[in-house]
PDB file of C-alpha atoms in Angstrom:
ATOM      1  CA  MET A   1     -26.826  20.110 -28.403  1.00 37.00           C
ATOM      2  CA  ASN A   2     -29.486  18.076 -26.502  1.00 38.00           C
ATOM      3  CA  PRO A   3     -28.012  14.740 -26.003  1.00 41.00           C
ATOM      4  CA  HIS A   4     -31.993  14.042 -24.901  1.00 41.00           C
ATOM      5  CA  PRO A   5     -33.679  12.145 -27.872  1.00 41.00           C
ATOM      6  CA  PRO A   6     -37.383  14.708 -28.713  1.00 40.00           C
ATOM      7  CA  LEU A   7     -40.966  14.245 -27.029  1.00 41.00           C
ATOM      8  CA  THR A   8     -43.539  13.625 -29.095  1.00 41.00           C
ATOM      9  CA  PRO A   9     -45.872  16.166 -28.688  1.00 42.00           C
ATOM     10  CA  GLY A  10     -48.049  15.610 -25.122  1.00 46.00           C
ATOM     11  CA  THR A  11     -45.177  13.453 -23.417  1.00 49.00           C
ATOM     12  CA  SER A  12     -43.370  16.318 -21.284  1.00 53.00           C
ATOM     13  CA  GLU A  13     -47.271  16.982 -20.039  1.00 58.00           C
ATOM     14  CA  ALA A  14     -46.695  13.238 -18.620  1.00 73.00           C
ATOM     15  CA  VAL A  15     -43.919  13.320 -16.120  1.00 84.00           C
ATOM     16  CA  THR A  16     -46.034  15.720 -13.249  1.00 89.00           C
ATOM     17  CA  PRO A  17     -43.933  16.983 -10.386  1.00 90.00           C
ATOM     18  CA  GLU A  18     -44.828  15.406  -7.705  1.00 90.00           C
ATOM     19  CA  ALA A  19     -43.837  11.940  -9.591  1.00 89.00           C
ATOM     20  CA  LEU A  20     -40.603  12.986 -10.282  1.00 90.00           C
ATOM     21  CA  ARG A  21     -40.862  14.604  -7.160  1.00 88.00           C
ATOM     22  CA  GLU A  22     -40.677  10.480  -5.563  1.00 87.00           C
ATOM     23  CA  GLN A  23     -38.317   9.227  -8.086  1.00 86.00           C
ATOM     24  CA  TYR A  24     -35.970  12.497  -6.523  1.00 84.00           C
ATOM     25  CA  GLU A  25     -37.472  11.845  -2.740  1.00 80.00           C
ATOM     26  CA  ALA A  26     -35.895   7.848  -2.983  1.00 77.00           C
ATOM     27  CA  GLY A  27     -32.959   8.454  -4.384  1.00 76.00           C
ATOM     28  CA  ALA A  28     -32.606   9.236  -7.992  1.00 82.00           C
ATOM     29  CA  THR A  29     -30.398  12.495  -8.915  1.00 84.00           C
ATOM     30  CA  VAL A  30     -31.448  15.642 -11.471  1.00 88.00           C
ATOM     31  CA  ASP A  31     -29.939  13.341 -13.943  1.00 86.00           C
ATOM     32  CA  GLU A  32     -31.017  10.066 -13.206  1.00 86.00           C
ATOM     33  CA  LEU A  33     -34.682  12.460 -14.007  1.00 89.00           C
ATOM     34  CA  VAL A  34     -33.428  13.781 -16.659  1.00 90.00           C
ATOM     35  CA  ALA A  35     -32.146  10.074 -18.532  1.00 88.00           C
ATOM     36  CA  ALA A  36     -35.054   8.802 -17.595  1.00 88.00           C
ATOM     37  CA  SER A  37     -38.158  10.706 -18.547  1.00 88.00           C
ATOM     38  CA  GLY A  38     -35.925  12.369 -21.752  1.00 89.00           C
ATOM     39  CA  LEU A  39     -37.140  15.645 -20.343  1.00 92.00           C
ATOM     40  CA  SER A  40     -34.264  19.616 -19.877  1.00 92.00           C
ATOM     41  CA  TYR A  41     -31.629  19.174 -17.153  1.00 91.00           C
ATOM     42  CA  GLY A  42     -33.734  22.708 -16.663  1.00 91.00           C
ATOM     43  CA  THR A  43     -37.676  21.267 -17.323  1.00 92.00           C
ATOM     44  CA  VAL A  44     -36.519  18.591 -14.604  1.00 92.00           C
ATOM     45  CA  LEU A  45     -35.494  21.336 -12.151  1.00 91.00           C
ATOM     46  CA  ASN A  46     -38.295  23.385 -12.637  1.00 92.00           C
ATOM     47  CA  ARG A  47     -40.827  20.758 -12.121  1.00 92.00           C
ATOM     48  CA  LEU A  48     -39.398  19.184  -9.204  1.00 91.00           C
ATOM     49  CA  HIS A  49     -39.017  23.199  -7.926  1.00 90.00           C
ATOM     50  CA  ASP A  50     -42.980  22.745  -8.920  1.00 91.00           C
ATOM     51  CA  ALA A  51     -43.997  20.536  -6.259  1.00 89.00           C
ATOM     52  CA  GLY A  52     -41.552  21.661  -3.621  1.00 88.00           C
ATOM     53  CA  THR A  53     -38.931  19.383  -3.771  1.00 85.00           C
ATOM     54  CA  VAL A  54     -36.156  20.559  -1.450  1.00 83.00           C
ATOM     55  CA  MET A  55     -32.830  20.127  -3.404  1.00 85.00           C
ATOM     56  CA  ARG A  56     -30.073  17.839  -1.768  1.00 79.00           C
ATOM     57  CA  THR A  57     -26.155  17.873  -3.256  1.00 78.00           C
ATOM     58  CA  SER A  58     -23.612  15.493  -4.472  1.00 74.00           C
ATOM     59  CA  TRP A  59     -22.163  14.392  -1.215  1.00 70.00           C
ATOM     60  CA  GLN A  60     -26.266  13.273   0.729  1.00 71.00           C
ATOM     61  CA  THR A  61     -27.276  11.703  -1.867  1.00 72.00           C
ATOM     62  CA  ARG A  62     -23.985   9.188  -2.096  1.00 70.00           C
ATOM     63  CA  ARG A  63     -24.624   9.012   2.064  1.00 68.00           C
ATOM     64  CA  MET A  64     -27.776   8.371   0.647  1.00 68.00           C
ATOM     65  CA  ARG A  65     -27.443   5.285  -0.786  1.00 69.00           C
ATOM     66  CA  GLN A  66     -24.877   4.163   1.176  1.00 70.00           C
ATOM     67  CA  ASN A  67     -25.992   1.130   3.009  1.00 72.00           C
ATOM     68  CA  PRO A  68     -27.855   3.071   5.880  1.00 75.00           C
ATOM     69  CA  GLN A  69     -28.199   0.117   8.495  1.00 79.00           C
ATOM     70  CA  ALA A  70     -24.281   0.003   8.415  1.00 77.00           C
ATOM     71  CA  ARG A  71     -23.843   3.832   8.788  1.00 79.00           C
ATOM     72  CA  ARG A  72     -26.435   4.009  11.784  1.00 82.00           C
ATOM     73  CA  ARG A  73     -23.668   0.584  13.067  1.00 84.00           C
ATOM     74  CA  LEU A  74     -21.210   2.841  12.651  1.00 84.00           C
ATOM     75  CA  ALA A  75     -22.578   6.229  13.902  1.00 86.00           C
ATOM     76  CA  ALA A  76     -23.187   4.756  16.845  1.00 88.00           C
ATOM     77  CA  HIS A  77     -19.548   3.204  17.291  1.00 87.00           C
ATOM     78  CA  LEU A  78     -17.754   6.951  16.850  1.00 87.00           C
ATOM     79  CA  ARG A  79     -20.359   8.513  19.317  1.00 88.00           C
ATOM     80  CA  THR A  80     -20.162   5.435  21.821  1.00 89.00           C
ATOM     81  CA  LEU A  81     -16.082   5.936  21.167  1.00 87.00           C
ATOM     82  CA  TYR A  82     -16.881   9.761  21.242  1.00 87.00           C
ATOM     83  CA  GLU A  83     -18.933   9.476  24.311  1.00 85.00           C
ATOM     84  CA  GLU A  84     -17.368   6.985  27.123  1.00 81.00           C
ATOM     85  CA  HIS A  85     -14.143   7.026  26.217  1.00 79.00           C
ATOM     86  CA  GLY A  86     -13.191  10.601  24.825  1.00 82.00           C
ATOM     87  CA  ALA A  87     -12.038   9.735  21.606  1.00 85.00           C
ATOM     88  CA  THR A  88     -11.462  13.971  19.698  1.00 86.00           C
ATOM     89  CA  LEU A  89     -12.581  14.044  16.377  1.00 86.00           C
ATOM     90  CA  THR A  90      -8.972  12.976  13.892  1.00 88.00           C
ATOM     91  CA  GLU A  91      -9.677   9.856  15.915  1.00 87.00           C
ATOM     92  CA  LEU A  92     -12.543   9.158  14.738  1.00 85.00           C
ATOM     93  CA  ALA A  93     -12.056  10.401  11.971  1.00 84.00           C
ATOM     94  CA  THR A  94      -9.376   7.410  12.055  1.00 85.00           C
ATOM     95  CA  ALA A  95     -11.938   4.332  13.200  1.00 81.00           C
ATOM     96  CA  ALA A  96     -14.048   5.757  10.374  1.00 77.00           C
ATOM     97  CA  GLU A  97     -11.872   6.128   7.638  1.00 75.00           C
ATOM     98  CA  GLY A  98     -12.732   9.817   6.500  1.00 77.00           C
ATOM     99  CA  THR A  99     -12.539  13.553   7.428  1.00 84.00           C
ATOM    100  CA  ARG A 100     -12.672  15.221  10.292  1.00 85.00           C
ATOM    101  CA  ARG A 101     -16.113  16.549   8.803  1.00 87.00           C
ATOM    102  CA  ALA A 102     -17.589  12.830   8.172  1.00 84.00           C
ATOM    103  CA  ALA A 103     -16.864  12.317  11.336  1.00 85.00           C
ATOM    104  CA  ARG A 104     -18.619  14.715  12.864  1.00 88.00           C
ATOM    105  CA  ARG A 105     -21.076  14.814   9.904  1.00 87.00           C
ATOM    106  CA  LEU A 106     -22.473  10.724  11.723  1.00 86.00           C
ATOM    107  CA  LEU A 107     -21.250  11.978  16.005  1.00 88.00           C
ATOM    108  CA  ILE A 108     -24.077  14.006  14.688  1.00 89.00           C
ATOM    109  CA  GLU A 109     -26.770  11.603  12.625  1.00 87.00           C
ATOM    110  CA  ALA A 110     -26.213   9.849  15.784  1.00 87.00           C
ATOM    111  CA  GLY A 111     -27.455  11.156  19.031  1.00 90.00           C
ATOM    112  CA  GLY A 112     -24.245  13.270  20.267  1.00 88.00           C
ATOM    113  CA  SER A 113     -23.181  16.804  20.556  1.00 88.00           C
ATOM    114  CA  VAL A 114     -19.556  17.806  19.844  1.00 89.00           C
ATOM    115  CA  ARG A 115     -17.309  19.098  22.586  1.00 88.00           C
ATOM    116  CA  THR A 116     -15.456  21.741  22.921  1.00 87.00           C
ATOM    117  CA  THR A 117     -11.496  21.344  23.261  1.00 84.00           C
ATOM    118  CA  GLN A 118     -11.408  22.586  27.067  1.00 88.00           C
ATOM    119  CA  GLN A 119     -14.312  19.883  27.513  1.00 87.00           C
ATOM    120  CA  THR A 120     -12.021  16.879  25.651  1.00 83.00           C
ATOM    121  CA  LEU A 121      -8.957  18.180  27.639  1.00 85.00           C
ATOM    122  CA  ARG A 122     -11.159  18.287  31.385  1.00 88.00           C
ATOM    123  CA  MET A 123     -12.702  14.418  30.543  1.00 84.00           C
ATOM    124  CA  ARG A 124      -9.864  12.828  29.118  1.00 83.00           C
ATOM    125  CA  ALA A 125      -7.803  13.974  32.833  1.00 88.00           C
ATOM    126  CA  ALA A 126     -10.567  12.568  34.564  1.00 87.00           C
ATOM    127  CA  ALA A 127      -9.818   9.986  33.276  1.00 84.00           C
ATOM    128  CA  ARG A 128      -5.816   9.872  33.540  1.00 88.00           C
ATOM    129  CA  ALA A 129      -6.759  10.494  38.041  1.00 90.00           C
ATOM    130  CA  ALA A 130      -9.980   7.468  37.811  1.00 88.00           C
ATOM    131  CA  ASP A 131      -6.431   4.927  35.811  1.00 89.00           C
ATOM    132  CA  ARG A 132      -4.000   6.302  38.731  1.00 91.00           C
ATOM    133  CA  GLN A 133      -5.929   6.126  41.487  1.00 93.00           C
ATOM    134  CA  LYS A 134      -7.085   1.971  40.312  1.00 93.00           C
ATOM    135  CA  LEU A 135      -3.933   1.890  39.862  1.00 91.00           C
ATOM    136  CA  ALA A 136      -2.033   3.688  43.304  1.00 92.00           C
ATOM    137  CA  LEU A 137      -5.426   0.891  44.990  1.00 93.00           C
ATOM    138  CA  SER A 138      -3.758  -1.955  43.148  1.00 92.00           C
ATOM    139  CA  LEU A 139       0.132  -0.080  45.069  1.00 91.00           C
ATOM    140  CA  ARG A 140      -1.639  -0.274  48.553  1.00 92.00           C
ATOM    141  CA  ALA A 141      -3.087  -3.670  49.155  1.00 93.00           C
ATOM    142  CA  ARG A 142       0.068  -4.821  47.773  1.00 92.00           C
ATOM    143  CA  TYR A 143       1.982  -2.612  49.611  1.00 90.00           C
ATOM    144  CA  GLU A 144       0.277  -4.323  53.005  1.00 90.00           C
ATOM    145  CA  ALA A 145       0.434  -7.708  51.866  1.00 90.00           C
ATOM    146  CA  GLY A 146       4.086  -7.075  51.994  1.00 88.00           C
ATOM    147  CA  ALA A 147       6.012  -5.836  48.663  1.00 89.00           C
ATOM    148  CA  THR A 148       8.216  -3.041  49.456  1.00 89.00           C
ATOM    149  CA  VAL A 149       8.818  -0.137  47.402  1.00 90.00           C
ATOM    150  CA  PRO A 150      11.367  -0.253  45.074  1.00 90.00           C
ATOM    151  CA  ASP A 151      10.484  -3.904  44.233  1.00 90.00           C
ATOM    152  CA  LEU A 152       7.212  -2.354  43.148  1.00 90.00           C
ATOM    153  CA  ALA A 153       9.175  -0.029  41.728  1.00 91.00           C
ATOM    154  CA  LYS A 154      10.493  -2.289  39.749  1.00 91.00           C
ATOM    155  CA  GLU A 155       7.188  -4.195  38.864  1.00 89.00           C
ATOM    156  CA  CYS A 156       5.542  -0.154  37.935  1.00 87.00           C
ATOM    157  CA  ASN A 157       8.504   0.252  35.731  1.00 91.00           C
ATOM    158  CA  TYR A 158       7.587   3.880  38.311  1.00 91.00           C
ATOM    159  CA  SER A 159      10.110   5.431  40.296  1.00 92.00           C
ATOM    160  CA  VAL A 160       9.855   4.950  43.846  1.00 90.00           C
ATOM    161  CA  ALA A 161       9.883   8.275  44.510  1.00 92.00           C
ATOM    162  CA  THR A 162       6.239   7.983  41.976  1.00 92.00           C
ATOM    163  CA  VAL A 163       5.223   4.693  44.067  1.00 91.00           C
ATOM    164  CA  TYR A 164       6.069   6.961  47.884  1.00 91.00           C
ATOM    165  CA  ARG A 165       3.296   9.904  45.725  1.00 93.00           C
ATOM    166  CA  LEU A 166       1.185   6.477  44.733  1.00 92.00           C
ATOM    167  CA  LEU A 167       0.790   5.498  48.096  1.00 91.00           C
ATOM    168  CA  HIS A 168       0.208   8.589  49.380  1.00 91.00           C
ATOM    169  CA  GLN A 169      -2.081   8.888  47.178  1.00 91.00           C
ATOM    170  CA  ALA A 170      -3.917   5.965  48.749  1.00 91.00           C
ATOM    171  CA  ASP A 171      -4.095   7.404  52.453  1.00 91.00           C
ATOM    172  CA  THR A 172      -1.158   3.820  52.712  1.00 89.00           C
ATOM    173  CA  ARG A 173      -0.556   3.024  56.716  1.00 88.00           C
ATOM    174  CA  MET A 174       3.058   3.268  55.740  1.00 87.00           C
ATOM    175  CA  ARG A 175       5.386   0.874  57.136  1.00 83.00           C
ATOM    176  CA  PRO A 176       8.498   2.795  59.815  1.00 81.00           C
ATOM    177  CA  LYS A 177      11.537   2.924  57.821  1.00 74.00           C
ATOM    178  CA  HIS A 178      14.951   0.632  58.265  1.00 67.00           C
ATOM    179  CA  ASN A 179      18.504   1.026  58.295  1.00 58.00           C
ATOM    180  CA  HIS A 180      19.790  -2.053  56.601  1.00 52.00           C
ATOM    181  CA  GLY A 181      23.420  -0.757  56.957  1.00 52.00           C
ATOM    182  CA  PRO A 182      25.814  -1.913  60.425  1.00 56.00           C
ATOM    183  CA  ALA A 183      24.616   0.263  63.833  1.00 55.00           C
ATOM    184  CA  ARG A 184      25.821   4.206  64.100  1.00 63.00           C
ATOM    185  CA  THR A 185      27.103   5.025  67.441  1.00 65.00           C
ATOM    186  CA  PRO A 186      26.555   8.427  68.174  1.00 65.00           C
ATOM    187  CA  ARG A 187      28.907  11.252  67.413  1.00 69.00           C
ATOM    188  CA  LYS A 188      29.974  12.759  70.655  1.00 72.00           C
ATOM    189  CA  ARG A 189      29.224  15.865  70.862  1.00 73.00           C
ATOM    190  CA  SER A 190      32.316  19.045  72.011  1.00 64.00           C
TER     191      SER A 190
END
């Protein structure tokens, strides 16, 4: 049973394939074109095909109907997170409140390219190394200003060994060790 009223002779020919194509490319769905034109679903599809229309999927239509400026801003934000901060697709999906697949699509729309897992791991390791170097230089400055290694360890919540390692990494010239206990008498050899 056809839910659309029958057309009077000559009415269906008035809806040209080009007119249907323009409406479809402007964002109308096939169902909306069927309702507006009174043509059958198959006739609308045939006319769109005759006009050389590239058909969309349902998700492409939903994406097309979203606020394009907001979508571009979100895509640019995700690209920044991905490229400059080393975020993963999972983290982008969380930030966009969507799926990994949707985040990937937005990243590509913004002109980004997807990294391999190894590239992400290398990028994060480099970022950690840079942060560690900054910390090492900061510890060096405080050590050279007179702070002791145990005090620095307590402030940073690191072990004394880690602070020594960071100071060594920063090429810090270490002060001589002091023996703060009572003076020892040397042992006599027998």
